[in-house]
mmCIF file of C-alpha atoms in Angstrom:
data_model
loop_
_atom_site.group_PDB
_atom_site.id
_atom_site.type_symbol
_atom_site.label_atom_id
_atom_site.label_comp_id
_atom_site.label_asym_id
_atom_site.label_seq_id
_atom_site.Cartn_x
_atom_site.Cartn_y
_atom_site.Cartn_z
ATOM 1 C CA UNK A 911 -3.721 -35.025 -43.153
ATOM 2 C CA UNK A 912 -6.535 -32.732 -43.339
ATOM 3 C CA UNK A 913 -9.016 -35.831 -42.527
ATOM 4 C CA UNK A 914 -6.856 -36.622 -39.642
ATOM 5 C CA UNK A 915 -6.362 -32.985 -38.203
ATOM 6 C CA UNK A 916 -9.984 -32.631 -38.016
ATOM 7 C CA UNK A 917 -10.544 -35.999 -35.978
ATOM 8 C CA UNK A 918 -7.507 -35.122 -33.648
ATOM 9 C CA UNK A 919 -9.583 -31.692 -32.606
ATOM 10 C CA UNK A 920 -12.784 -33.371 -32.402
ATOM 11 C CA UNK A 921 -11.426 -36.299 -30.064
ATOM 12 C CA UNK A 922 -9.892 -33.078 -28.206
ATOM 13 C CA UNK A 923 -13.016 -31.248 -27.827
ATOM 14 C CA UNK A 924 -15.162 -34.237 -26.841
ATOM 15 C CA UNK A 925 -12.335 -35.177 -24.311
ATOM 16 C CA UNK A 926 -12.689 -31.407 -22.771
ATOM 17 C CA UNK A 927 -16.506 -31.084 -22.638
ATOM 18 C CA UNK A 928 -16.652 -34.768 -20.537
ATOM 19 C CA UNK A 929 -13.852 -33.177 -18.491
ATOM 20 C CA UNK A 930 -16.105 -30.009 -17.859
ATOM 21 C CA UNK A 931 -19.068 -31.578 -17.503
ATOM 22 C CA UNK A 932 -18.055 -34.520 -14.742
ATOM 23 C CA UNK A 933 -16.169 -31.596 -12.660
ATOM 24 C CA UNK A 934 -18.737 -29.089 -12.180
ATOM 25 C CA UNK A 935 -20.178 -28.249 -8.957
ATOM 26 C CA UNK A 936 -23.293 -29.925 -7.251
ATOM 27 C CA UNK A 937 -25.815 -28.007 -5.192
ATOM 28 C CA UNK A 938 -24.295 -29.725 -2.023
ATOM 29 C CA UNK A 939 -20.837 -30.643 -2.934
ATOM 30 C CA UNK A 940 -18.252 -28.721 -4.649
ATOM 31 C CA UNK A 941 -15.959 -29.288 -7.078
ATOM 32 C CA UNK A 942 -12.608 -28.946 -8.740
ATOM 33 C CA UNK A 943 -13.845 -27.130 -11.962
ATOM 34 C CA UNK A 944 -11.424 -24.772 -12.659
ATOM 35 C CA UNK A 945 -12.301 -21.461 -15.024
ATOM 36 C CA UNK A 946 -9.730 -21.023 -17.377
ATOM 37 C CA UNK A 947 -7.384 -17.617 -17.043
ATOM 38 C CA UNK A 948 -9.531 -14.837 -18.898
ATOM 39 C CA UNK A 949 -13.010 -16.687 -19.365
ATOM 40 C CA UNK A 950 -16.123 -15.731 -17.305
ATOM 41 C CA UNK A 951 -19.012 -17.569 -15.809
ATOM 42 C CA UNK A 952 -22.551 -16.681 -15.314
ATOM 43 C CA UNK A 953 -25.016 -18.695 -13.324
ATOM 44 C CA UNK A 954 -28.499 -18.603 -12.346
ATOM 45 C CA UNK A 955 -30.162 -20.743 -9.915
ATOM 46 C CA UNK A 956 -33.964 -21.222 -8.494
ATOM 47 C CA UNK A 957 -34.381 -23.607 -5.101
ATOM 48 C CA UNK A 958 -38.015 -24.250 -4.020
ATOM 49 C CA UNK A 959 -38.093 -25.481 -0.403
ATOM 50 C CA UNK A 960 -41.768 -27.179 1.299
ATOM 51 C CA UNK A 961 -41.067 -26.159 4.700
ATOM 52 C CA UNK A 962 -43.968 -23.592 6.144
ATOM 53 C CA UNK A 963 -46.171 -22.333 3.890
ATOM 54 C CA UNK A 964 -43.337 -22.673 1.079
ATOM 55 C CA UNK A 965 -40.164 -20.129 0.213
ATOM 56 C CA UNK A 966 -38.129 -19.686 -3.323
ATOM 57 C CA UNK A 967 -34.273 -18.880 -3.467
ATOM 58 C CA UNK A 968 -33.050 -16.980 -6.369
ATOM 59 C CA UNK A 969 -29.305 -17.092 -6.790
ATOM 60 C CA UNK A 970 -27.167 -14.771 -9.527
ATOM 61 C CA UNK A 971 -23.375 -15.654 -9.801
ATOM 62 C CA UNK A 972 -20.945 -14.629 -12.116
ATOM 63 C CA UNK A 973 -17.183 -16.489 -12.191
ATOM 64 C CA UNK A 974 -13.809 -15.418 -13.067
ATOM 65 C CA UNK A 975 -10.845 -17.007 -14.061
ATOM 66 C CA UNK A 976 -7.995 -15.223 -12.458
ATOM 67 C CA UNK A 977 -5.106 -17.458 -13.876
ATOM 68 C CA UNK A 978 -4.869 -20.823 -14.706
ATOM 69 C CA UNK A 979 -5.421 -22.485 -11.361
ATOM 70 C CA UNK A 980 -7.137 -19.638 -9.450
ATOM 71 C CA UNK A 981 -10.721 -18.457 -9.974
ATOM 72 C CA UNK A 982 -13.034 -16.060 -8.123
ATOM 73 C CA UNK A 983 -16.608 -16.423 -8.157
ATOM 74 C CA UNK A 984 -19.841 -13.902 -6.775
ATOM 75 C CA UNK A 985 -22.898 -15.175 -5.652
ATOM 76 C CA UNK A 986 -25.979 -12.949 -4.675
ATOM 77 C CA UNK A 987 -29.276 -14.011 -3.628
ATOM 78 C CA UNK A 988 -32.880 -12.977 -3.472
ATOM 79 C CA UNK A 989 -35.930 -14.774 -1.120
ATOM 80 C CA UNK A 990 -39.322 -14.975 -1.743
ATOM 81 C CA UNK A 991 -41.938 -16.118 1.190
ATOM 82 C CA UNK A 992 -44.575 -18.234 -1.122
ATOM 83 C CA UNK A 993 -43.989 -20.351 -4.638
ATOM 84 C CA UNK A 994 -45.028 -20.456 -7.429
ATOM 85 C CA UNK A 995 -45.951 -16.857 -6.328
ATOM 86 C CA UNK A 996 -44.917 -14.715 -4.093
ATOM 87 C CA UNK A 997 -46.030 -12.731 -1.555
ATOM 88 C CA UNK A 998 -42.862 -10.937 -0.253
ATOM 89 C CA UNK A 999 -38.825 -10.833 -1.139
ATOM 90 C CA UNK A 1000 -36.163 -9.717 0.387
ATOM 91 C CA UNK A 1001 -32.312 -9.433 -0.548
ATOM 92 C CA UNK A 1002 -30.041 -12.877 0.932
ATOM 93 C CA UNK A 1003 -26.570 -13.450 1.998
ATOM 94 C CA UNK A 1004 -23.978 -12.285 -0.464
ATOM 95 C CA UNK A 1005 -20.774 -15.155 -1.041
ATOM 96 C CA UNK A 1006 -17.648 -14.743 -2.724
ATOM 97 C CA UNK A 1007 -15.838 -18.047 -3.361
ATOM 98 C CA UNK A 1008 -12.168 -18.524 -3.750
ATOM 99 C CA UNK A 1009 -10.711 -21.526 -5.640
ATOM 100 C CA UNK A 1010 -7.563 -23.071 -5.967
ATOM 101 C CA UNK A 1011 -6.512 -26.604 -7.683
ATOM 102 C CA UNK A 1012 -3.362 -28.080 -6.707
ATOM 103 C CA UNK A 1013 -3.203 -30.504 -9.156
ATOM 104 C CA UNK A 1014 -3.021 -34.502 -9.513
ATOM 105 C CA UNK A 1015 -1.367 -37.290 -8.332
ATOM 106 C CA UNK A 1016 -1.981 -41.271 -9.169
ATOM 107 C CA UNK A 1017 -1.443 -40.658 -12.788
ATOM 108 C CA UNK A 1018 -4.271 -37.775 -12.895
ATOM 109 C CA UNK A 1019 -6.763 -40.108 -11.673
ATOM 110 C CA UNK A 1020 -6.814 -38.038 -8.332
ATOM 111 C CA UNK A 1021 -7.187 -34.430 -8.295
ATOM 112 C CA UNK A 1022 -7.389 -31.756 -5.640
ATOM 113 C CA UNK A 1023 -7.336 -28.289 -4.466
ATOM 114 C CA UNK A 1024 -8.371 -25.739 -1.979
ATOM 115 C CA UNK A 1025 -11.487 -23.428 -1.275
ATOM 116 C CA UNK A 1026 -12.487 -20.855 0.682
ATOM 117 C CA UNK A 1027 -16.350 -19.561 0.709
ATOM 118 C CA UNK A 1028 -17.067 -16.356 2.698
ATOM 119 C CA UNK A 1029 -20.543 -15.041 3.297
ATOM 120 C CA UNK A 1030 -21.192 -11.484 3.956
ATOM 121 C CA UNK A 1031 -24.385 -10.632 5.978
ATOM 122 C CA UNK A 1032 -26.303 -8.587 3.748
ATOM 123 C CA UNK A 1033 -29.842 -10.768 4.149
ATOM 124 C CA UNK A 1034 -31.659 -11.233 7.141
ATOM 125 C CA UNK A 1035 -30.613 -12.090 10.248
ATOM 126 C CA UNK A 1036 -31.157 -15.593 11.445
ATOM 127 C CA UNK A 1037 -31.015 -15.109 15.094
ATOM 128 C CA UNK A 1038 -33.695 -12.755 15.403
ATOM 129 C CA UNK A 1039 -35.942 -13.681 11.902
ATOM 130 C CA UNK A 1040 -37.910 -16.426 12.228
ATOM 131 C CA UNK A 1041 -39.227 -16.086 8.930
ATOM 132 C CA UNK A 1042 -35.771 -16.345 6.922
ATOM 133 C CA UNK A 1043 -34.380 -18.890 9.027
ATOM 134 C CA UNK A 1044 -32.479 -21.450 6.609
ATOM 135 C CA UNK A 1045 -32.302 -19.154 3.655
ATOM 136 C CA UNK A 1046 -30.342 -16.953 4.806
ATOM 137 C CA UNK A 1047 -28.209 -16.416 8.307
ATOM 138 C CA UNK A 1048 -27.453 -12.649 8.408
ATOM 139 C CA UNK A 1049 -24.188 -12.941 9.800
ATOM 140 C CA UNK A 1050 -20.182 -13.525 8.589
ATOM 141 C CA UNK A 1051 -19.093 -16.876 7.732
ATOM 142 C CA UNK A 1052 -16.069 -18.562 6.633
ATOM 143 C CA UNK A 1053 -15.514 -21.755 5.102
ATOM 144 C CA UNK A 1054 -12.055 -23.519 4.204
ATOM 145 C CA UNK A 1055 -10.981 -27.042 3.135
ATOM 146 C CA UNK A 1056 -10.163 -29.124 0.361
ATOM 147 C CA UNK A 1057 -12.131 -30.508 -2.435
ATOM 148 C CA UNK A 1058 -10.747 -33.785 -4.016
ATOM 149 C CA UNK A 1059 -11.763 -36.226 -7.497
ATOM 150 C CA UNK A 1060 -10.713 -39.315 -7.848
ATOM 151 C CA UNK A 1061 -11.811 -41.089 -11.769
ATOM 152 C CA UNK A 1062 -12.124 -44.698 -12.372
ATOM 153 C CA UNK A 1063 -13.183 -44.958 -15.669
ATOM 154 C CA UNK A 1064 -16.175 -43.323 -16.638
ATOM 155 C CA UNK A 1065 -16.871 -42.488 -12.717
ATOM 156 C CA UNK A 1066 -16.288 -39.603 -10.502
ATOM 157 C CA UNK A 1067 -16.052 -39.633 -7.350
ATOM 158 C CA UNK A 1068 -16.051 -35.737 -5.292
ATOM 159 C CA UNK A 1069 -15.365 -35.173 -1.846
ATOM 160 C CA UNK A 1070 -15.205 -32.133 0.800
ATOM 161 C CA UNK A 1071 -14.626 -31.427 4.195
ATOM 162 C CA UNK A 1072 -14.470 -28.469 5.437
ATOM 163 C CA UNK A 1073 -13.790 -25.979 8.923
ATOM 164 C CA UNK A 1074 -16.853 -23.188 9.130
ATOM 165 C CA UNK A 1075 -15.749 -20.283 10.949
ATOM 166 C CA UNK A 1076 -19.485 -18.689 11.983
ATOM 167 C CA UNK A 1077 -19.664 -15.539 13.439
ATOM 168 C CA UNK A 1078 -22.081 -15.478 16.443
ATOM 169 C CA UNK A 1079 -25.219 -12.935 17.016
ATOM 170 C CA UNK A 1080 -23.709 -9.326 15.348
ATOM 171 C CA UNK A 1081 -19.938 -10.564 17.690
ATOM 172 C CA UNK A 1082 -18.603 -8.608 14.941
ATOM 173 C CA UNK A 1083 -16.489 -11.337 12.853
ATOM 174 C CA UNK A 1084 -12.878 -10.126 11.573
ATOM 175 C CA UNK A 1085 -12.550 -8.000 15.060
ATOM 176 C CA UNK A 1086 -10.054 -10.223 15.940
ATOM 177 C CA UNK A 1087 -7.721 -10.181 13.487
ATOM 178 C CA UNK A 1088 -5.397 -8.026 13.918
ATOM 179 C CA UNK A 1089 -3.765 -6.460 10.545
ATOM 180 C CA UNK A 1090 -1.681 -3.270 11.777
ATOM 181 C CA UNK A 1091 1.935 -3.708 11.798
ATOM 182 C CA UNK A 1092 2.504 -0.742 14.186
ATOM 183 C CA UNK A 1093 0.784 -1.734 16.771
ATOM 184 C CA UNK A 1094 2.281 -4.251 19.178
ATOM 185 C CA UNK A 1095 -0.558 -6.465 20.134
ATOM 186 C CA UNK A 1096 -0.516 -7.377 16.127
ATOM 187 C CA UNK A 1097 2.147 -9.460 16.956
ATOM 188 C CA UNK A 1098 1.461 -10.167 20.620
ATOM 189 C CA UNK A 1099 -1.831 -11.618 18.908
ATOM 190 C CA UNK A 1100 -0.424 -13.395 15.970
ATOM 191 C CA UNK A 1101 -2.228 -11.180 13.730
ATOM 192 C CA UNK A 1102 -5.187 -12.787 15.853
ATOM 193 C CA UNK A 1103 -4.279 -16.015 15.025
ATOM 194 C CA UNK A 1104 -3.006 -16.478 18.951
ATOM 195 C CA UNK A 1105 -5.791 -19.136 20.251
ATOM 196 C CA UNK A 1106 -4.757 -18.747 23.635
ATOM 197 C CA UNK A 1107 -5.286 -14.801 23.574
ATOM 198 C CA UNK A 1108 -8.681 -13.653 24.400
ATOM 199 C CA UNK A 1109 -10.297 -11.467 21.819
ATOM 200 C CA UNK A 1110 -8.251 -12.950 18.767
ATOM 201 C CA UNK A 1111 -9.866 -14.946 15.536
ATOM 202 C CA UNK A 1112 -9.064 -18.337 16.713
ATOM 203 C CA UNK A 1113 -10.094 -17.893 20.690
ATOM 204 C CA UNK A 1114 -11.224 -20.799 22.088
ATOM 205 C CA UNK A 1115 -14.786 -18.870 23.181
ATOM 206 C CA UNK A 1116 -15.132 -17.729 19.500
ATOM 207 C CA UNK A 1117 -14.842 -20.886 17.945
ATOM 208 C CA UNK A 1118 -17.896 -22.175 20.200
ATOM 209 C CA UNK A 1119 -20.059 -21.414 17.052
ATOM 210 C CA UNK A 1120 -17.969 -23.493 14.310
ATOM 211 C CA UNK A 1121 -19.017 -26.365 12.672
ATOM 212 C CA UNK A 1122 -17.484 -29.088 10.047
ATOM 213 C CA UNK A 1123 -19.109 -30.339 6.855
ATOM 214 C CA UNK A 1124 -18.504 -33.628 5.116
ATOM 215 C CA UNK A 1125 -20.011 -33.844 1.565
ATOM 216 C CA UNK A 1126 -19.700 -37.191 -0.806
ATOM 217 C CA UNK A 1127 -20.994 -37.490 -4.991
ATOM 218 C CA UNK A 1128 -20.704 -39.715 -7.806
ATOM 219 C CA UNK A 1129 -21.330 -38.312 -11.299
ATOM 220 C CA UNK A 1130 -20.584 -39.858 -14.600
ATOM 221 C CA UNK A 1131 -19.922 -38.695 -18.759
ATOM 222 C CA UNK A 1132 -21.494 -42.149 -19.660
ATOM 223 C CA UNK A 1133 -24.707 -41.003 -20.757
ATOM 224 C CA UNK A 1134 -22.965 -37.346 -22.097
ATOM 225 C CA UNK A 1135 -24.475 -34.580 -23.212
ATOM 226 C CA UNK A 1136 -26.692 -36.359 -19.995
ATOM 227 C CA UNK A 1137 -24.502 -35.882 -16.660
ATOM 228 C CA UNK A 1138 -26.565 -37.789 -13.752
ATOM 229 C CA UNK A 1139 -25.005 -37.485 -9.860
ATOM 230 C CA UNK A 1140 -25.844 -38.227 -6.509
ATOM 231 C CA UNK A 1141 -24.462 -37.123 -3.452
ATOM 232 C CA UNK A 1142 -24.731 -37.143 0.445
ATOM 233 C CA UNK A 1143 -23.459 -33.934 2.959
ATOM 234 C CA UNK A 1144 -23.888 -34.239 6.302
ATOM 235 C CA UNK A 1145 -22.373 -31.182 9.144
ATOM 236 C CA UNK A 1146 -22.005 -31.005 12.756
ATOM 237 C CA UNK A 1147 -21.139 -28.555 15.537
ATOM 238 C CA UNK A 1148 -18.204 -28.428 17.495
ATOM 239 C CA UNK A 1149 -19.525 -27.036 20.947
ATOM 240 C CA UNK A 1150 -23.008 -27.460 22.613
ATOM 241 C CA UNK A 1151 -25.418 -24.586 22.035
ATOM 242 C CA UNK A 1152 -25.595 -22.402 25.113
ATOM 243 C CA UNK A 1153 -26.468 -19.374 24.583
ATOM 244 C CA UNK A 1154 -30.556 -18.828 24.545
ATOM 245 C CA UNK A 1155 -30.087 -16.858 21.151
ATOM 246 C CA UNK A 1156 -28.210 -19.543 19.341
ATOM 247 C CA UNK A 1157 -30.931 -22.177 19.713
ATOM 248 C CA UNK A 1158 -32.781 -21.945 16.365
ATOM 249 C CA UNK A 1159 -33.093 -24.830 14.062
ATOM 250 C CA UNK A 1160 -30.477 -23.887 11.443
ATOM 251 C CA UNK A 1161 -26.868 -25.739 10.735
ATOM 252 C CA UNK A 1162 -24.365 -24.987 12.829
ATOM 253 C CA UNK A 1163 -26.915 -24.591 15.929
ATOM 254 C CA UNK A 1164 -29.819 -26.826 16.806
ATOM 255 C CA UNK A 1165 -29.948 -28.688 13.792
ATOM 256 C CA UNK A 1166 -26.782 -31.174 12.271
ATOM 257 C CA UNK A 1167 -28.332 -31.584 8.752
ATOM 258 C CA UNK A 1168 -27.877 -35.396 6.912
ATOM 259 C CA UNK A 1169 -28.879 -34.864 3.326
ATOM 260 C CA UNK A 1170 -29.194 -36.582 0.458
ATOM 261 C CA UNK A 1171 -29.503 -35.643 -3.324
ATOM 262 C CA UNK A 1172 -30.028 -36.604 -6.700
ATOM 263 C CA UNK A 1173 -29.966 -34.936 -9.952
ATOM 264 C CA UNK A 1174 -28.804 -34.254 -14.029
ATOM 265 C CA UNK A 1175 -27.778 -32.065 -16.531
ATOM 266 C CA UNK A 1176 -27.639 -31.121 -19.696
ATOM 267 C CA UNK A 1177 -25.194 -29.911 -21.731
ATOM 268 C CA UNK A 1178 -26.385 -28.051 -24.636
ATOM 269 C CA UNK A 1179 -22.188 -26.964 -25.360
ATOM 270 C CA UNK A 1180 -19.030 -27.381 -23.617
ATOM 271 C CA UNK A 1181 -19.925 -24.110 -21.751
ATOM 272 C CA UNK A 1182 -23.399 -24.263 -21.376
ATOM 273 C CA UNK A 1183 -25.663 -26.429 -19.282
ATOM 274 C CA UNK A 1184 -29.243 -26.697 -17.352
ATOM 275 C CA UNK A 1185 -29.759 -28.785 -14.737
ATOM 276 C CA UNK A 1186 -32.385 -29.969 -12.201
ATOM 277 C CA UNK A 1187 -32.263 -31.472 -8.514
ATOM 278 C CA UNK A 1188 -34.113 -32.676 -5.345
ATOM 279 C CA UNK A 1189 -32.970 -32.634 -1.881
ATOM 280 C CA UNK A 1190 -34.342 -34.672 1.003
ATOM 281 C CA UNK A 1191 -33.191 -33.918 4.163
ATOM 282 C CA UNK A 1192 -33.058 -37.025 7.069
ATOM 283 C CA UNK A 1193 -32.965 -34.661 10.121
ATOM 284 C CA UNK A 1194 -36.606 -33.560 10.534
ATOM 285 C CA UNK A 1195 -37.551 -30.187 12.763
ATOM 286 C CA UNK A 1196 -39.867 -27.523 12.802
ATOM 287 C CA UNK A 1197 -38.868 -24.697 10.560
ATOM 288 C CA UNK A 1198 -35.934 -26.312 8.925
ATOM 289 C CA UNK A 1199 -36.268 -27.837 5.428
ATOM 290 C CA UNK A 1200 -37.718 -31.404 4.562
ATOM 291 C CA UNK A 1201 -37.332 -30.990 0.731
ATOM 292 C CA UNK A 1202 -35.972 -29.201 -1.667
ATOM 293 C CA UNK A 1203 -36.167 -28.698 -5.841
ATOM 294 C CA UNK A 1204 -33.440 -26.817 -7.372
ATOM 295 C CA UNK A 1205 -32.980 -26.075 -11.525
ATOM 296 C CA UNK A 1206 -30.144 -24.097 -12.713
ATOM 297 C CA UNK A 1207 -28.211 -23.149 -15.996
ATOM 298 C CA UNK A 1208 -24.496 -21.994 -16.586
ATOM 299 C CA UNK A 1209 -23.015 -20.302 -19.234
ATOM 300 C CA UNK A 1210 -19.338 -19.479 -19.680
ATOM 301 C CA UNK A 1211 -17.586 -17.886 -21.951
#
């Protein structure tokens, strides 16, 4: 019994760290890794992009597993002008990410859930810095839409697509919600969810700054502890850019990015990985990002 105890947890921990290590999320697509109620996550992140004279993006995260199919995660981010040196840095957007998984249907083979990504302006702003364009964009931003997996075998297959809610120039974002239930245009509005009431979230005029992203990957446990993926995310605006202010070659204005990536990881544990990847984009303008190299390592405990 003892013998067969002891093959029954191994089998159980090799079957979890495949699990962990096919669902984690890629630089460009995310995910339906799930943190586990009580355990934490810590990630660090470097991305090295060759447009200009060269910039470096640090990113700091930590992770939380709120229950068993919620978890909360906190990104912050640093730039630096110049690699491998650098020759100024400044603080970046902050994001807080919000997951939840649904669950599975097609006898597990297909699994899904929900996320919501919102970015809080605390780097530079894009509209008026030319120099941290596409690093950072200095204003609010909301993104929501499912993430799905579907397994065949010893494949994965990811995909997103998802609704950006982008806050123009400083329009000051969550002014249109309306939250106060003793005043009357709360409910006149819809809590600001009334599209056809000027001023509130969802106006048509406000939404002139939205965009949608698609995002595709293929990973597989094959070569485990090695985890190779690819993946392809392309986004696109909604409205025509008008205004003189909004015509800068970032997403969601002049430029609809088509990118493609490649990349692997390590996994040194169950919880622990490091991983590298390159990013080539197919869209080509001044000031916006040809390539990119990314490493990174998780830890969670």
């Amino acid at each position: 019994m003892p013998v067969k105890k002891s093959a029954l947890v191994a089998a159980l921990v090799s079957f979890l760290a495949l699990a962990a290590a096919s669902r984690a999320s890629m630089p460009h697509t995310e995910t339906i890794a799930t943190l586990p109620e009580g355990t934490m996550e810590l990630l660090v992140e470097e991305e090295f992009f060759t447009h200009d004279n060269g910039y470096r993006r640090d990113t700091f995260g930590i992770g939380f597993g709120i229950v068993d199919r919620l978890c909360a995660r906190v990104y912050f981010q640093y730039l630096h002008d110049g690699f491998p040196s650098s020759r100024d840095a400044v603080v970046g957007d902050t994001f807080v990410r919000l997951w939840w998984y649904a669950g599975g249907a097609a006898g597990g083979a297909l699994r899904w859930g929900l996320l919501a990504l919102f970015r809080f302006p605390t780097g530079p702003n894009a509209y008026t810095d030319e120099r941290w364009r596409n690093l950072a964009l200095g204003n609010n931003e909301l993104k929501l839409g499912p993430v799905a997996q579907y397994q065949a075998g010893v494949l994965f297959f990811h995909a997103n697509l998802f609704y950006v809610f982008r806050e123009k120039n400083r329009e000051g974002f969550y002014n249109g919600l309306y939250l106060n239930p003793a005043e009357k245009q709360t409910y006149n509005k819809a809590f600001g969810l009334n599209f056809m009431s000027d001023g509130t979230f969802l106006y048509s005029k406000r939404l002139e700054n939205d965009y949608a992203v698609a995002s595709l990957a293929l990973n597989t446990d094959a070569l485990y502890p090695f985890i190779p993926w690819v993946s392809a995310y392309v986004s696109r605006r909604f409205a025509r850019v008008r205004d003189e202010i909004e015509e800068i070659p970032v997403e969601g204005a002049l430029v609809n990015p088509l990118l493609f990536s490649a990349g692997a990881r390590y996994f040194f544990s169950y919880n622990t990985f490091a991983g590298i990847s390159a990013t080539v984009s197919a869209v080509r303008k001044r000031q916006y990002p040809g390539e990119t190299i990314g490493i990174e390592m998780r830890l969670q405990f």
